[in-house]
Tab-separated table of C-alpha atoms in Angstrom:
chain	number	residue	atom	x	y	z
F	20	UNK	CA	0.000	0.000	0.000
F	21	UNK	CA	1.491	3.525	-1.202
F	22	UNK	CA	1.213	5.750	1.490
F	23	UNK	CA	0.251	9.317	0.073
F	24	UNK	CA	-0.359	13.085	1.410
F	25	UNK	CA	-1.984	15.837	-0.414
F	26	UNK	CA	-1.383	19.375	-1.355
F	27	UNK	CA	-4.223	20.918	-2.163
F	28	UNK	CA	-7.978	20.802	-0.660
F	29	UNK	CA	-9.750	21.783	-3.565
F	30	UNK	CA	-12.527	19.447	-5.321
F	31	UNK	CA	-10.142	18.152	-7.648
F	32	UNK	CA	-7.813	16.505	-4.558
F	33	UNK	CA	-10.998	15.241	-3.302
F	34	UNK	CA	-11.498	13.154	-6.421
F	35	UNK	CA	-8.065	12.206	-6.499
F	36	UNK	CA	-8.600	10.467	-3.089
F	37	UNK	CA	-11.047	9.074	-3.392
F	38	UNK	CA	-9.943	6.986	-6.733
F	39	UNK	CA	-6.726	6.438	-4.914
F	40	UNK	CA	-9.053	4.231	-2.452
F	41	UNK	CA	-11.150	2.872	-4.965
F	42	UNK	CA	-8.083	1.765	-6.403
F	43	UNK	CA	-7.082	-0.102	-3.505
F	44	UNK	CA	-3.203	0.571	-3.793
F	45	UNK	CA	-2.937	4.066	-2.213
F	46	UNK	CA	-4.025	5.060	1.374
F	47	UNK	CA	-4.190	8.831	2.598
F	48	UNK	CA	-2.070	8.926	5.454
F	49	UNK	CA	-1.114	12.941	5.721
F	50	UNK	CA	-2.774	16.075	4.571
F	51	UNK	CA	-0.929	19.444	4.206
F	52	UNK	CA	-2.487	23.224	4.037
F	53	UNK	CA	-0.903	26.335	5.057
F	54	UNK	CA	-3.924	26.388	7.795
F	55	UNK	CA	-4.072	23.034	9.844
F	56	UNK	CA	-7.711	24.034	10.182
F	57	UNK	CA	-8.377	23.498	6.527
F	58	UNK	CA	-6.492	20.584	6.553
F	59	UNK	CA	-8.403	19.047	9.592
F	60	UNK	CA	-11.784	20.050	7.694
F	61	UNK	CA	-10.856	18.080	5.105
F	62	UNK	CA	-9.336	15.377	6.654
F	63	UNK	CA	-12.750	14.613	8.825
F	64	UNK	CA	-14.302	12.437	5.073
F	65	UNK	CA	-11.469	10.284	5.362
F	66	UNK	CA	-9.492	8.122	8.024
F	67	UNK	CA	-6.244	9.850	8.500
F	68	UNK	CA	-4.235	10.529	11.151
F	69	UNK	CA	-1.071	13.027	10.043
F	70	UNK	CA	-1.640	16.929	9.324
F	71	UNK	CA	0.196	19.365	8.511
F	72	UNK	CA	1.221	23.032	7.769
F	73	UNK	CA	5.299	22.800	6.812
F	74	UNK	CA	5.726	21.484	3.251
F	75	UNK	CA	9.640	20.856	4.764
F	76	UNK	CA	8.007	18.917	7.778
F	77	UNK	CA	5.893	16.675	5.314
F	78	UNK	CA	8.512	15.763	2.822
F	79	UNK	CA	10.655	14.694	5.793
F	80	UNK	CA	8.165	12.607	7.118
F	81	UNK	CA	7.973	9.266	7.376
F	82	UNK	CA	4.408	8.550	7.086
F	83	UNK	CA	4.179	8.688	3.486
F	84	UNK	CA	5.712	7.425	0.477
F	85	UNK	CA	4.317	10.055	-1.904
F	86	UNK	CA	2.733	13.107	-2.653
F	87	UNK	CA	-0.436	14.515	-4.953
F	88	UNK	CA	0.737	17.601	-5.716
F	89	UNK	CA	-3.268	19.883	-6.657
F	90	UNK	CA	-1.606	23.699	-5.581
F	91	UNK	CA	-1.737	26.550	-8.741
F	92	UNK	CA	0.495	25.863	-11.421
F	93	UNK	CA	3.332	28.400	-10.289
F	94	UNK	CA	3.772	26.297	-7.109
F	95	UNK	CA	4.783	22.919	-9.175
F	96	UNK	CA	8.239	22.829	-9.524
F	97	UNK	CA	9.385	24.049	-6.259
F	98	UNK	CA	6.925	21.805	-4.190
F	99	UNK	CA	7.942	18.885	-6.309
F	100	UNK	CA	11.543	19.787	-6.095
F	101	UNK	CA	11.125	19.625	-2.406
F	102	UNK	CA	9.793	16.087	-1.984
F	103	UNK	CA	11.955	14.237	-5.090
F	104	UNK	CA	15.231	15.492	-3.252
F	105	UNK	CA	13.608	13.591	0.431
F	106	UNK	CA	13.078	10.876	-1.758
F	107	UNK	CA	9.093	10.870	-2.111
F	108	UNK	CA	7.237	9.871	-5.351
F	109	UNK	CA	5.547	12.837	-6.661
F	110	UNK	CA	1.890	12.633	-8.827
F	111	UNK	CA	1.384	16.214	-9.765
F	112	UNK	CA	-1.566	17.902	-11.761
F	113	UNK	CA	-0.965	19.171	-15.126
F	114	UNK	CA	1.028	21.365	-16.170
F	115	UNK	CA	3.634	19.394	-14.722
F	116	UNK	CA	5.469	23.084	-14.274
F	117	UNK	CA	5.157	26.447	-15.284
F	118	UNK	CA	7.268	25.908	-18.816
F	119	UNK	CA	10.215	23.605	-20.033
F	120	UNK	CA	13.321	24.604	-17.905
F	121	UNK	CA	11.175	23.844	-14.764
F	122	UNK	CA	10.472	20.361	-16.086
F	123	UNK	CA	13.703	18.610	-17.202
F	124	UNK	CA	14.973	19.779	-13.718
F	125	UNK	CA	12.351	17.951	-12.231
F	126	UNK	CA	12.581	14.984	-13.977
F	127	UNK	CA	16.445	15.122	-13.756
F	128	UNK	CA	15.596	15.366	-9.936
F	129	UNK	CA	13.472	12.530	-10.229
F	130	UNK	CA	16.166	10.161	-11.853
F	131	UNK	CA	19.211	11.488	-9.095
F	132	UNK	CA	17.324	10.238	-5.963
F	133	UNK	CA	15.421	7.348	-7.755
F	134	UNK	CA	11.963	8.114	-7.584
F	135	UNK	CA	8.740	8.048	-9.726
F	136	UNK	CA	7.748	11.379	-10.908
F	137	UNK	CA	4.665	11.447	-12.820
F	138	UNK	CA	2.687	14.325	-14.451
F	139	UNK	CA	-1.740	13.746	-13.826
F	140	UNK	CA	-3.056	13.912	-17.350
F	141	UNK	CA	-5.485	11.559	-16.836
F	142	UNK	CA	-6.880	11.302	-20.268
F	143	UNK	CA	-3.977	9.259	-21.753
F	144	UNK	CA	-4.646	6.296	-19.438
F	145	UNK	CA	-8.516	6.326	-20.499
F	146	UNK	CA	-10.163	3.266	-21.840
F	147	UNK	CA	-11.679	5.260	-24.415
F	148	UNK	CA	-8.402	7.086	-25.268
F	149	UNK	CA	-6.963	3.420	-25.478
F	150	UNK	CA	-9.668	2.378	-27.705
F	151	UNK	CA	-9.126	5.876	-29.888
F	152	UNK	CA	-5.468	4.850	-30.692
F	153	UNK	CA	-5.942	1.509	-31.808
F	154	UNK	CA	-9.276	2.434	-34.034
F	155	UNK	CA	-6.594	4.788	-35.810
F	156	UNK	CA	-5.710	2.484	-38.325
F	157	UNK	CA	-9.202	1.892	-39.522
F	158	UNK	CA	-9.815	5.685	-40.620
F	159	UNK	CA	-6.652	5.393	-43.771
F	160	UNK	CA	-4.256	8.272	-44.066
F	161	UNK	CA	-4.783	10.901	-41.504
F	162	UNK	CA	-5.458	14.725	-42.858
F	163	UNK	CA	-6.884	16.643	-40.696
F	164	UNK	CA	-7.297	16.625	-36.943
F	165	UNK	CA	-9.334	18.891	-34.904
F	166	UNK	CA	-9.199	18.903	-31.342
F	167	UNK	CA	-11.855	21.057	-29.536
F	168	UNK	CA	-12.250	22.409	-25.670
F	169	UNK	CA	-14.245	25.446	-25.134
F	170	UNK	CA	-15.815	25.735	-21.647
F	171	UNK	CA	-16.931	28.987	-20.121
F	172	UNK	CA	-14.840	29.355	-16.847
F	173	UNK	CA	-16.729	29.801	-14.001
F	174	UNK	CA	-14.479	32.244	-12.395
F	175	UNK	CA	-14.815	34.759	-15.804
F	176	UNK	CA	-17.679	36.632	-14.357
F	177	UNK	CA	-15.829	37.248	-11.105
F	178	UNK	CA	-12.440	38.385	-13.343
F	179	UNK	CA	-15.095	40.724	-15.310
F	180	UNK	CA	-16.501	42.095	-12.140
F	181	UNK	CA	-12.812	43.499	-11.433
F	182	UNK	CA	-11.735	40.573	-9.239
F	183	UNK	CA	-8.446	38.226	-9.599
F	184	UNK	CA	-8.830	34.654	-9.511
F	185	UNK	CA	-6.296	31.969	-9.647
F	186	UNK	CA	-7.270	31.284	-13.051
F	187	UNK	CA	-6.974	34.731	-15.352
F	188	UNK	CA	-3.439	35.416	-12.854
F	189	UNK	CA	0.143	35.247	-14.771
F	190	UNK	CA	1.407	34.812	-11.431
F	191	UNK	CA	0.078	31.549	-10.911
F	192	UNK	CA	1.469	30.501	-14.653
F	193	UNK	CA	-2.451	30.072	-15.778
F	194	UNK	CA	-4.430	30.600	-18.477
F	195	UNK	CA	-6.356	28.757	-21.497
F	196	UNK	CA	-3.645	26.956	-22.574
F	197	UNK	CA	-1.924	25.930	-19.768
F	198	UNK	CA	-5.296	24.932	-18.340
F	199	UNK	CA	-7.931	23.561	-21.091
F	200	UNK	CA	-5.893	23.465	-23.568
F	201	UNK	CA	-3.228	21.053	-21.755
F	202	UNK	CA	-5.802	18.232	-22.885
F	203	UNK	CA	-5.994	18.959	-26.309
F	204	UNK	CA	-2.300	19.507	-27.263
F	205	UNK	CA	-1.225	16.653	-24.431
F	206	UNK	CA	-3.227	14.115	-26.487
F	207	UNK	CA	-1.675	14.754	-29.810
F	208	UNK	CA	1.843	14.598	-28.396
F	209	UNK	CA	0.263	11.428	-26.647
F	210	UNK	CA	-0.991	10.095	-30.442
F	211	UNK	CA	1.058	11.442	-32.829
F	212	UNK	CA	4.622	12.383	-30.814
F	213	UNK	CA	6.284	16.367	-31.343
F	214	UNK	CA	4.568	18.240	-34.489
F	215	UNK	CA	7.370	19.348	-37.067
F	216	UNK	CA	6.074	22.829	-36.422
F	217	UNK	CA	3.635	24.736	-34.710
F	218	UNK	CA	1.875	28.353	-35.012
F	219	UNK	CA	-0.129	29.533	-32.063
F	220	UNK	CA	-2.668	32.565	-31.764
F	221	UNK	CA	-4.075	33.842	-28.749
F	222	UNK	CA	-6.500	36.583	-27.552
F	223	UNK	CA	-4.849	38.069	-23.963
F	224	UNK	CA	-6.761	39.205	-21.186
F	225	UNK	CA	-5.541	42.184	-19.587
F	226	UNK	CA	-4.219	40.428	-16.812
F	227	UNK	CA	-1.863	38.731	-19.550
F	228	UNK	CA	-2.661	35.442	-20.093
F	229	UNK	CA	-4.834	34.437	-23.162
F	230	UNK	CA	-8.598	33.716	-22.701
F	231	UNK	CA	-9.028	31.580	-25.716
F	232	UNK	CA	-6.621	30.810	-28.405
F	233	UNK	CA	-5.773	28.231	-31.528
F	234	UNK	CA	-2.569	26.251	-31.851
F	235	UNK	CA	-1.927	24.571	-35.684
F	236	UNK	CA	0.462	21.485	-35.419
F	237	UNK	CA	1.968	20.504	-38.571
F	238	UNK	CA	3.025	16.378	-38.653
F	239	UNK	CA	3.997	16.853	-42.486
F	240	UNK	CA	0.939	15.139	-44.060
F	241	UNK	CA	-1.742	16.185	-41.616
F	242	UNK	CA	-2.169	18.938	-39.399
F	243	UNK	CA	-3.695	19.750	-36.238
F	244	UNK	CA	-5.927	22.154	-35.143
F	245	UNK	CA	-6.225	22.841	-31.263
F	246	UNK	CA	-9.445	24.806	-30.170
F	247	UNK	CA	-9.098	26.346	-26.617
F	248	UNK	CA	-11.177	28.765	-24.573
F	249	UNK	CA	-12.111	29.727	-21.076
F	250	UNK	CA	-14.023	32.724	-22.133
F	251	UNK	CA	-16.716	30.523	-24.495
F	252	UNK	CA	-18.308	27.221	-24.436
F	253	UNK	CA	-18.490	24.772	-27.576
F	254	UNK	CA	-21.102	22.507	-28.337
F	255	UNK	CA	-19.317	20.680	-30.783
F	256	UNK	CA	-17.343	17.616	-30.510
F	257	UNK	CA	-13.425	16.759	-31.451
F	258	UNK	CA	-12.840	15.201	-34.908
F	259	UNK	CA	-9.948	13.307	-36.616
F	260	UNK	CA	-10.450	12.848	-40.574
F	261	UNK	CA	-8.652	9.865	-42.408
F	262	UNK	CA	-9.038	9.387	-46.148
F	263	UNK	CA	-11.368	6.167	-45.181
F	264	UNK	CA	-13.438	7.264	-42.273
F	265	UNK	CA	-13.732	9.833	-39.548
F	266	UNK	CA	-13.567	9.459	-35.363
F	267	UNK	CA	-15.695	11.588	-33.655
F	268	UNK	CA	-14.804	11.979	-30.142
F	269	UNK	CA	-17.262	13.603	-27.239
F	270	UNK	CA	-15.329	15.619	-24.802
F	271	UNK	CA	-11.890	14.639	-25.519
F	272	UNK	CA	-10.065	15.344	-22.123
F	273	UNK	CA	-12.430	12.648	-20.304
F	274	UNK	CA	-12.969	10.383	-23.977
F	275	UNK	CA	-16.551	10.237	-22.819
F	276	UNK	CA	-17.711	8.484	-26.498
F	277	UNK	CA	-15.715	7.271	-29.406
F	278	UNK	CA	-17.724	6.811	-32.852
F	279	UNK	CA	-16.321	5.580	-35.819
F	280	UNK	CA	-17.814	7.163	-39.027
F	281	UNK	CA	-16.996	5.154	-42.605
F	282	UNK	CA	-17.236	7.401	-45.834
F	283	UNK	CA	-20.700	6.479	-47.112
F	284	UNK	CA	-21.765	3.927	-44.087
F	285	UNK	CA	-23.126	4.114	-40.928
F	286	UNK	CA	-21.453	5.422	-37.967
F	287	UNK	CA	-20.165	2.509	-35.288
F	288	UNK	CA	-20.224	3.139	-31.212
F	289	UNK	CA	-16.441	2.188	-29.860
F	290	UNK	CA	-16.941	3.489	-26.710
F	291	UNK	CA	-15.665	1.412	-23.723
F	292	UNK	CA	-16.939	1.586	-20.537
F	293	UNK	CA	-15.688	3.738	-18.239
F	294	UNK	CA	-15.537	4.514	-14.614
F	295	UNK	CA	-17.452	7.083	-13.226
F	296	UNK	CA	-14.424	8.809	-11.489
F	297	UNK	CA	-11.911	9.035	-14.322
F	298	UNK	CA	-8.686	9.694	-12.118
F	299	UNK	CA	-8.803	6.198	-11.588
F	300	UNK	CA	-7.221	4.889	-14.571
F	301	UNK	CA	-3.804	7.486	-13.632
F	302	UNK	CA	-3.780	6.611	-10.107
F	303	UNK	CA	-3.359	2.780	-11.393
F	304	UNK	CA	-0.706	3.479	-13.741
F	305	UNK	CA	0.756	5.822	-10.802
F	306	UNK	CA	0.896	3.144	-8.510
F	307	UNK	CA	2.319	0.689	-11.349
F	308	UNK	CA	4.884	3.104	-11.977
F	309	UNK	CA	5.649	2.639	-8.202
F	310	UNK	CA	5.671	-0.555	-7.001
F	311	UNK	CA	7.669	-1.650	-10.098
F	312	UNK	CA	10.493	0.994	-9.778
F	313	UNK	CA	9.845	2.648	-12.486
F	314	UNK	CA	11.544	5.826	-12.515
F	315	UNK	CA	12.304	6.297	-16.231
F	316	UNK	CA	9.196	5.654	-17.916
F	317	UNK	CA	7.333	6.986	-21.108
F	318	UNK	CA	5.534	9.345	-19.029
F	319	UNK	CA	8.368	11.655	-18.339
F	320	UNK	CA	9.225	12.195	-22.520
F	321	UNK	CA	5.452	13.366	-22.846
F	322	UNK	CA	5.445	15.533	-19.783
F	323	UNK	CA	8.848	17.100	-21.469
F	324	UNK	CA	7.665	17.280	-25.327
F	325	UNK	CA	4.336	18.729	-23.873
F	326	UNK	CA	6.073	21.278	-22.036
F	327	UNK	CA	8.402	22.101	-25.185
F	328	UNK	CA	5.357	22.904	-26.975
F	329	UNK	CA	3.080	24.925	-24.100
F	330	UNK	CA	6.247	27.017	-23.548
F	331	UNK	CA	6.619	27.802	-27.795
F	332	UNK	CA	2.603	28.143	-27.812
F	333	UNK	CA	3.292	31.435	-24.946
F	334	UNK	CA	6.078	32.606	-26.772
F	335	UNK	CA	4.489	33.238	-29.811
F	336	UNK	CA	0.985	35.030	-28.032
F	337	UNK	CA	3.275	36.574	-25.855
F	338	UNK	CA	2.138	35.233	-22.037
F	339	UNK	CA	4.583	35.245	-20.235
F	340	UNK	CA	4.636	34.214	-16.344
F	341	UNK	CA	7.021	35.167	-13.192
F	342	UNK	CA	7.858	31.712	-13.149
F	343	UNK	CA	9.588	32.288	-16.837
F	344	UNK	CA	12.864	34.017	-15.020
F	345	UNK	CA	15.045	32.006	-13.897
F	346	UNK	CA	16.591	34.427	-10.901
F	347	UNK	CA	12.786	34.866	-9.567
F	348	UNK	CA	12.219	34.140	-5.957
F	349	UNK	CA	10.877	31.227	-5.349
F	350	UNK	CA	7.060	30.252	-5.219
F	351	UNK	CA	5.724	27.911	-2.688
């Protein structure tokens, strides 16, 4: 059993728990916040014993084996840094980091003191996302891709109002891309490997990071066409056109139905069944990763060619975060 504390006490960490015990190889042993009150609140839905307000404390601790890393993006790579170097396996949300630098010294950190460091983009591990890769070959030559995720944040009335949440802050190395559009540009990487070239466009806030934006991926003989927004909500589905039929995928980052459309024939269900709380399928291959030692795994090359391209994408619409100098203080 993989002993684990969390970072975090949001709804999202809550999930993550509770697939980590439906999973049966995980147990919650420690919970940190920078209020032991909040910690203790959330620590009364689940049967643990160890809480905490010192991140240093916790990654010294011996009452866990790993971490779930769920704090805003900025925070990443330092709080990960911490725990690799005490020798903890680290599961942290995506983005892994706030750009590329931050992430090959994480994963180098991983490899020095031997332990698993794994990036939460769940969607890779899906059964439907399984089932999407191998129905590939039955679509012919690939042309054109489009991969779609609009959804109206809920926090964009708030920023509109004159307020400054988390998610419309450069400080906290957020934004459309970073955020929704992870998904979308993760899971071509995850089919397809690096683009030979991409051109991004983005529509900035004036906070500074973009609101919605449109990255084109060119793999030589078919492109890719990544549709992100947190400012707009789509009703439309994601799409990827062969010369022989078409997939048509609902809700790509959670796979949630794969159809198979032939030219000229009727359109086949390949949907697999899922379960209801979808982190389950990355805790498994978390613990996997674990309890067989594996510390240089497949993971860690998407995390970094994902990164590559997220930190290109800002480059080119111009968002840039704190995070993105090197002498900044640290964030924790």
């Amino acid at each position: 059993m993989i002993r684990f504390a969390i970072i975090g006490t949001n709804w999202i960490t809550r999930q993550f728990i509770d697939a980590a015990h439906e999973s049966g190889r995980l147990k919650l042993t420690a919970i940190y916040s920078r209020r032991i009150e909040q910690a203790q609140h959330v620590g009364i839905d689940y049967p643990v014993q160890h809480y905490f307000d010192s991140l240093e404390a916790l990654a010294a601790s011996e009452v866990i084996d790993a971490v779930y890393i769920a704090s805003p993006n900025a925070f990443h790579y330092r709080q990960a840094l911490l725990f690799l170097h005490q020798g903890k396996h680290v599961i942290c949300e995506k983005p892994l980091a706030s750009n590329l630098r931050e992430v090959e010294q994480m994963i180098a950190a991983a490899k020095d003191n031997g332990v698993v460091l794994f990036e939460a983009f769940k969607t890779a591990y899906l059964p439907n996302f399984l089932a999407l890769r191998h129905a590939l070959p039955r679509i012919g030559k690939i042309r054109k891709v489009w991969l779609n995720y609009c959804q109206y944040s809920s926090r964009y009335p708030a920023y509109l109002a004159g307020e400054h949440p988390n998610t419309f802050d450069p400080s906290f190395s957020n934004g459309s891309i970073m955020d929704i559009g992870f998904y979308m540009l993760a899971s071509a990487v995850a089919l397809w490997g690096e683009p030979r070239s991409l051109y991004a466009t983005a529509s900035l806030l004036a906070s500074g990071v973009d609101g919605h934006g449109t990255v084109c991926l060119n793999y030589g003989d078919f492109d890719v066409t990544v549709s992100h927004s947190k400012v707009s909500q789509t009703v439309l589905p994601s799409e990827i056109q062969g010369e022989d039929a078409s997939l048509i995928i609902e809700k790509m980052s959670e796979c949630q139905q794969i159809l198979l459309v032939p030219r000229g024939e009727n359109k086949q269900d390949l949907t697999q069944p899922q379960h209801s709380n979808t982190m389950l399928y990355e805790v498994e291959q978390f613990a996997a990763l674990v309890e067989n030692g594996a510390v240089d795994h497949p993971g860690l090359a998407l995390s970094r060619s994902t990164a590559k391209l997220l930190t290109e994408i800002r480059r080119q619409t111009g968002v840039v975060f704190p995070a993105d100098d090197a002498d900044a203080p640290p964030s924790m």
